[in-house]
mmCIF file of C-alpha atoms in Angstrom:
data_model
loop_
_atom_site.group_PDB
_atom_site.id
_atom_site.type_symbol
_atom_site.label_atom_id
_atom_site.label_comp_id
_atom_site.label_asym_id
_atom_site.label_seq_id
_atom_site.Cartn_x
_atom_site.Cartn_y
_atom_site.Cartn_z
ATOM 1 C CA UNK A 1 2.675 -18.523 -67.589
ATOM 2 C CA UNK A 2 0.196 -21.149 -68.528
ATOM 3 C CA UNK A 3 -1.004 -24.631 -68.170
ATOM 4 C CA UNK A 4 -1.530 -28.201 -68.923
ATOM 5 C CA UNK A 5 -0.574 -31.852 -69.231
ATOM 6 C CA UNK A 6 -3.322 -34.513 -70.699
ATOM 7 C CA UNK A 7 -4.394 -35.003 -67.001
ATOM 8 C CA UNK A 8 -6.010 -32.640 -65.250
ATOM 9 C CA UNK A 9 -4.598 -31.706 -62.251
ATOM 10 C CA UNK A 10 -5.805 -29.736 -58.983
ATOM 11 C CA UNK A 11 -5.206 -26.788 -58.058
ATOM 12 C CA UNK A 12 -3.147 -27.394 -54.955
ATOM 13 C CA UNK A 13 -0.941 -29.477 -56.838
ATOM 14 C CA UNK A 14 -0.823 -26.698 -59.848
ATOM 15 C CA UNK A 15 0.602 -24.015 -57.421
ATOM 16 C CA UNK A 16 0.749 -20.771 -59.321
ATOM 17 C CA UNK A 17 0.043 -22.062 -62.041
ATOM 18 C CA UNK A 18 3.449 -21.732 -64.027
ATOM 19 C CA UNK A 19 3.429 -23.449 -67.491
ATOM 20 C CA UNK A 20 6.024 -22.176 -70.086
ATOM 21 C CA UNK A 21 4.252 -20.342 -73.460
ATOM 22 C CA UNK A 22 5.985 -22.681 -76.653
ATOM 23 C CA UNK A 23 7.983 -20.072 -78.448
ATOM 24 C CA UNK A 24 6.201 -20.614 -81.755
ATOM 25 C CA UNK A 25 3.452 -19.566 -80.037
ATOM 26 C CA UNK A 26 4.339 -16.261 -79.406
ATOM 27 C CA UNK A 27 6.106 -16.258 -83.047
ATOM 28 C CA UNK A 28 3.164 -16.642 -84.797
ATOM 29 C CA UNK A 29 1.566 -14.307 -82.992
ATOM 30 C CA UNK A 30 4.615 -11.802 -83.956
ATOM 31 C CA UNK A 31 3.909 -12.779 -87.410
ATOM 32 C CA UNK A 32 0.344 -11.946 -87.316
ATOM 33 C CA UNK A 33 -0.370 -8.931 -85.331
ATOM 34 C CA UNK A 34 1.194 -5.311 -85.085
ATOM 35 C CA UNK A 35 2.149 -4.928 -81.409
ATOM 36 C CA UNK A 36 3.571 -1.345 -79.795
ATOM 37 C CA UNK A 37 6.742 -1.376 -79.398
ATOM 38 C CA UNK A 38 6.919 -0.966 -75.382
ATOM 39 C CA UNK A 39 4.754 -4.393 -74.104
ATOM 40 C CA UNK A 40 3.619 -5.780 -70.120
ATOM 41 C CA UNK A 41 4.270 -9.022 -69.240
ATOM 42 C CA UNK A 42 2.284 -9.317 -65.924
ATOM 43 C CA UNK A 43 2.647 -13.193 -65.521
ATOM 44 C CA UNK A 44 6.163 -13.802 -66.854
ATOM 45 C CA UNK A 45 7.282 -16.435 -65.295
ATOM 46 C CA UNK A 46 10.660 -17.413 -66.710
ATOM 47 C CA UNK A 47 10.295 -15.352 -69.551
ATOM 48 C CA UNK A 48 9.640 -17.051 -72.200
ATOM 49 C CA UNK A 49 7.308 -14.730 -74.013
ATOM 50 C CA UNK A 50 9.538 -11.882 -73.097
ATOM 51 C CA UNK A 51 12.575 -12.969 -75.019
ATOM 52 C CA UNK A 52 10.642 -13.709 -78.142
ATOM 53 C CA UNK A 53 9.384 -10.226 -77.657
ATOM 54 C CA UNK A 54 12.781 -9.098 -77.083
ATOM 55 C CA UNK A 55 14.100 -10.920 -80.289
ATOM 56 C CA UNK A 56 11.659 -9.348 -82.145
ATOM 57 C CA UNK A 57 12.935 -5.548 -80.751
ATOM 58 C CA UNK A 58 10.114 -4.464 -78.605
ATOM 59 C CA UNK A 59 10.561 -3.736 -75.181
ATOM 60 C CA UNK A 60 8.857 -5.847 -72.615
ATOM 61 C CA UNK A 61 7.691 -4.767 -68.584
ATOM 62 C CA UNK A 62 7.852 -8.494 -67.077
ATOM 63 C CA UNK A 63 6.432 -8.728 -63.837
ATOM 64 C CA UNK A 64 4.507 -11.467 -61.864
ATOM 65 C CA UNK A 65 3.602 -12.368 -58.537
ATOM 66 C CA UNK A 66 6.422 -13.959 -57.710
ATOM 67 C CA UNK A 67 9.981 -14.049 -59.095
ATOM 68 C CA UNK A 68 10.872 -17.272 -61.498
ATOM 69 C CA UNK A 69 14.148 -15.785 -62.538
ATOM 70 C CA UNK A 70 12.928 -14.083 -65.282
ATOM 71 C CA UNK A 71 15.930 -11.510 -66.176
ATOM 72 C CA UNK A 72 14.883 -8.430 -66.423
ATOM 73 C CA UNK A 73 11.678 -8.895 -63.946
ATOM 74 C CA UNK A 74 11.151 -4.940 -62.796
ATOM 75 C CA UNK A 75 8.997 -5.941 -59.811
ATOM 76 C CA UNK A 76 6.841 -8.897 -57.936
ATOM 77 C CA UNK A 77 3.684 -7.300 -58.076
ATOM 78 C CA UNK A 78 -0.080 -8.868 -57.881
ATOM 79 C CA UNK A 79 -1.499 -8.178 -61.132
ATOM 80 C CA UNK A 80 -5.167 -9.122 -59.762
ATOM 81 C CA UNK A 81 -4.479 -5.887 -57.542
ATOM 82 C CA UNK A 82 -3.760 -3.756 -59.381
ATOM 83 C CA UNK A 83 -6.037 -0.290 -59.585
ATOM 84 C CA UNK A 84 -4.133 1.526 -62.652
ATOM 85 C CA UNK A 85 -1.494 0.261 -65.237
ATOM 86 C CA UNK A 86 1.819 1.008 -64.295
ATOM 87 C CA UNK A 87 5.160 1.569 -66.325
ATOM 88 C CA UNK A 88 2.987 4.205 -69.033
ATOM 89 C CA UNK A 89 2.090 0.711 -71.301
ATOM 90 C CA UNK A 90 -0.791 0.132 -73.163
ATOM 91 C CA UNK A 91 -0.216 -3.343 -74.422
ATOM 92 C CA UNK A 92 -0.257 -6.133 -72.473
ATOM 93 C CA UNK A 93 0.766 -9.811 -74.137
ATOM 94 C CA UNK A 94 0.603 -12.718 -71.929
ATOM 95 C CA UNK A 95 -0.515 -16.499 -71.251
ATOM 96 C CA UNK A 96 -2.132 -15.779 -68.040
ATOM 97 C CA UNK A 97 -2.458 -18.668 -65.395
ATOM 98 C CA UNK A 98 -5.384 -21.380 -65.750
ATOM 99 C CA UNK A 99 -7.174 -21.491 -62.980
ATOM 100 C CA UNK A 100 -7.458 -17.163 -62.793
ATOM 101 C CA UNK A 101 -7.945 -16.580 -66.782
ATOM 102 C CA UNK A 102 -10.752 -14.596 -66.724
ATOM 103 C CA UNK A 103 -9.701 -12.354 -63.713
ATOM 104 C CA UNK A 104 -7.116 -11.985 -65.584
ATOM 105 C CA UNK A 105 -8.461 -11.377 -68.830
ATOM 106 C CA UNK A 106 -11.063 -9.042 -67.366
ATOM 107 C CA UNK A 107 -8.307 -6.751 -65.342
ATOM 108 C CA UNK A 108 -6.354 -6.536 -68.463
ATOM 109 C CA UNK A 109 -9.016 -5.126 -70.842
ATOM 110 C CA UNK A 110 -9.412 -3.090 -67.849
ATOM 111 C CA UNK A 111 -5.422 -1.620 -67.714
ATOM 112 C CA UNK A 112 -4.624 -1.577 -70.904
ATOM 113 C CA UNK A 113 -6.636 -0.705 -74.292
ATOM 114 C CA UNK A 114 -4.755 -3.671 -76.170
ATOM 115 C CA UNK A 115 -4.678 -7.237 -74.810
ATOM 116 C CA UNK A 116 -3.425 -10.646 -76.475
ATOM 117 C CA UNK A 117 -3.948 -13.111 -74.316
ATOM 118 C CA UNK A 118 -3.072 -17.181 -75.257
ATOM 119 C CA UNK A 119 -5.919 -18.973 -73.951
ATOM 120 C CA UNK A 120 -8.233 -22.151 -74.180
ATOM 121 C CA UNK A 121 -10.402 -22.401 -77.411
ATOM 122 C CA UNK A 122 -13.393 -22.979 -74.898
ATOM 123 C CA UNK A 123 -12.430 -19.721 -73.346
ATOM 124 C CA UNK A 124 -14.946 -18.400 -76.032
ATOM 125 C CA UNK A 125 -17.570 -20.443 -74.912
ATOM 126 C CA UNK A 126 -19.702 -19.905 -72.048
ATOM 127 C CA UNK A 127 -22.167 -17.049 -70.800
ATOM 128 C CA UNK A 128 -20.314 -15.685 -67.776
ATOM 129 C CA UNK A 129 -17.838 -14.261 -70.072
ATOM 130 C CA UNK A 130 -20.064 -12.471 -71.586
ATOM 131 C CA UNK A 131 -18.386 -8.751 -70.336
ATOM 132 C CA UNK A 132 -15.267 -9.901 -72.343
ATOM 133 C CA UNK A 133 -16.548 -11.471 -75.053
ATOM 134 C CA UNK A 134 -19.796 -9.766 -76.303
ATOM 135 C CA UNK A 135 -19.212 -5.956 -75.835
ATOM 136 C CA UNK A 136 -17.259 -5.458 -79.106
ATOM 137 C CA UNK A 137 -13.673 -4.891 -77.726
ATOM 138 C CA UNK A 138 -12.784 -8.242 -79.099
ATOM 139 C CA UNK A 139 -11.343 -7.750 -82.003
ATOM 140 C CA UNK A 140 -9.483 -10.859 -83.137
ATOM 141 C CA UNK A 141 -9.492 -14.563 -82.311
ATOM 142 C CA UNK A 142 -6.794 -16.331 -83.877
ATOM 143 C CA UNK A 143 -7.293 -20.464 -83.697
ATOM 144 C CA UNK A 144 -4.267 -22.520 -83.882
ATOM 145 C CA UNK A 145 -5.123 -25.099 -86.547
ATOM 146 C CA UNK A 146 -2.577 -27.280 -85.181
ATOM 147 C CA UNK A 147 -2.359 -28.110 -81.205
ATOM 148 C CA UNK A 148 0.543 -26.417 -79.854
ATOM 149 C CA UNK A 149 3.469 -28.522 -78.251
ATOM 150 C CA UNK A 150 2.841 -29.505 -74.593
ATOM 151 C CA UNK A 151 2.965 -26.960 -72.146
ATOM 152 C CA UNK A 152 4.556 -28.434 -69.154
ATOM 153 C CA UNK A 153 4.197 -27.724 -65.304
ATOM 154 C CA UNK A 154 6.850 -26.237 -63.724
ATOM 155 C CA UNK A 155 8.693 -29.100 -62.430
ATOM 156 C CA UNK A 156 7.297 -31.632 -64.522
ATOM 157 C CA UNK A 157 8.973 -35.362 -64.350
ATOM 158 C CA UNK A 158 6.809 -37.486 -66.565
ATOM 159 C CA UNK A 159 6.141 -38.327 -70.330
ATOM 160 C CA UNK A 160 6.460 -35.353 -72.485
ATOM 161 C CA UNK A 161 3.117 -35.871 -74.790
ATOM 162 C CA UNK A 162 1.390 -33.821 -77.420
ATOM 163 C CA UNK A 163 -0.801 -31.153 -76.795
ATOM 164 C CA UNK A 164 -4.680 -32.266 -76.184
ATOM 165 C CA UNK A 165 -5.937 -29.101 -75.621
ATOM 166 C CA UNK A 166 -6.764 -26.229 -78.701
ATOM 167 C CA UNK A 167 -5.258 -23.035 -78.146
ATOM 168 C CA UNK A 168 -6.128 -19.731 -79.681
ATOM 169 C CA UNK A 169 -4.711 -15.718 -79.285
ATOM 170 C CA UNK A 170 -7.750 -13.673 -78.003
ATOM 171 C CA UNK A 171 -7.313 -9.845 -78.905
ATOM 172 C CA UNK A 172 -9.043 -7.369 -77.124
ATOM 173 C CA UNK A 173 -9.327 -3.616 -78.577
ATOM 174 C CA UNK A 174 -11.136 -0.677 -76.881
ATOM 175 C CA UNK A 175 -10.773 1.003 -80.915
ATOM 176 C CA UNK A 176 -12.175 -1.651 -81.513
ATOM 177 C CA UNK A 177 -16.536 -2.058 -82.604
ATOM 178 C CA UNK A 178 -18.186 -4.961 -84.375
ATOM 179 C CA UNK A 179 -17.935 -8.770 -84.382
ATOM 180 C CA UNK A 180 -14.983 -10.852 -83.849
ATOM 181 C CA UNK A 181 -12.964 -11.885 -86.507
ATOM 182 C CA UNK A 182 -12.185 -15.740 -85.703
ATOM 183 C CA UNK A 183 -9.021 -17.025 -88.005
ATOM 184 C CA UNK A 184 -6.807 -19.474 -88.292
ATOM 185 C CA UNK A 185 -3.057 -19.421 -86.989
ATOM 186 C CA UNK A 186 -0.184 -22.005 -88.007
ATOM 187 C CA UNK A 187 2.492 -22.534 -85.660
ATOM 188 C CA UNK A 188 4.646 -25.348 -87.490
ATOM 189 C CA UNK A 189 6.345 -22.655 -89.829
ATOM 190 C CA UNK A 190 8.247 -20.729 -86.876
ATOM 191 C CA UNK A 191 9.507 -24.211 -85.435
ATOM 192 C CA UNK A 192 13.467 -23.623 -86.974
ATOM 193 C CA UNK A 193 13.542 -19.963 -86.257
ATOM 194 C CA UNK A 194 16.755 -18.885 -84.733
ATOM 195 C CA UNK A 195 16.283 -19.033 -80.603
ATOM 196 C CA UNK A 196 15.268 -15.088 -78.717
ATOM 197 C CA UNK A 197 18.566 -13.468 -77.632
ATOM 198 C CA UNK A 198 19.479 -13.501 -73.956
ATOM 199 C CA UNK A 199 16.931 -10.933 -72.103
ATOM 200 C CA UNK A 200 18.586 -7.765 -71.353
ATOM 201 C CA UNK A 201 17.336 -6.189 -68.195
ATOM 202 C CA UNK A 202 14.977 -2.524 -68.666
ATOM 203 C CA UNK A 203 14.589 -0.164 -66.502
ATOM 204 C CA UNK A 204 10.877 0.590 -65.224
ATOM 205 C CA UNK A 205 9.941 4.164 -65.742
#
């Protein structure tokens, strides 16, 4: 999942949420970061970080709250819910939706002792979010120098436009003690790679 056009839009016309994560995105981050082999996906949507995952020969839990056809999808579960990570993971990768990023954000670290999570620049602004972002678990922000293409609502008619909104890969790690590292990520060299394979369905353990 994830979110936005230029205009803002409210929530009851945002529904759950669903935005599709570019695939370079998810490259780049491939490209930069060691990830475990076995991955959660708890807002999958369609599964578009899943098959880059995939392509890249990890094995990938998708689940969200409701089914988007994602192949593969093990379960429709509530991630907000949840009291205990399931499926023996402890990474989770995801682009979690808008208007619940820092539930979200705050029941990963929670789950899992590795989270990457695409999210708003501004995410790292602000005092509330100070539990996630001033204990020393966050390891790694990595700043997309270049806005990402548009991520579109689910159902989107309208003008395709570029991206007005900066975009960065927040990584938390309980190993982790000490400032944040804050970097800068290019997307543009991942735009010909060859497309993620067709996601094979795994079986939840």
């Amino acid at each position: 999942m994830s979110y936005r056009e230029n205009k803002a839009h409210p929530h009851a016309e945002r529904g759950n949420d669903l935005y599709e994560t570019p695939a370079v995105a998810v490259r780049a981050l491939l490209a930069t970061e060691w990830l475990p082999q076995r991955i959660w996906e708890p807002a999958c949507g369609p599964g578009a970080i899943v098959r880059e995952l995939i392509g890249a020969g990890h094995e990938v839990v998708p689940t969200d709250l409701v089914s988007y056809g994602c192949p593969g999808q093990v379960a429709e579960m509530d991630f907000l819910k949840l009291h205990g990570a399931p499926f023996g993971v402890d990474c989770i990768v995801t682009n979690p939706p808008y208007k619940h990023a820092r539930a979200f954000a705050e029941k990963a670290v929670e789950l899992c002792p590795r989270v990457m999570m695409l999210l708003r620049l501004a995410f790292y602004e602000g005092i509330t979010r100070g539990s996630l972002l001033d204990t020393g678990t966050l390891a790694r922000v990595h700043v997309f120098r270049k806005r990402l293409p548009m991520m579109h609502r689910d159902g989107w008619d309208g003008p395709k436009a570029t991206s007005m909104t900066a975009f960065a890969w927040f990584v938390w790690d309980r190993s982790h003690r000490g400032p944040t590292t804050l970097g800068r990520l290019s997307w543009e060299d991942f735009v010909d790679d060859e497309p993620a394979p067709a996601i094979l369905p795994m079986a939840a353990e």
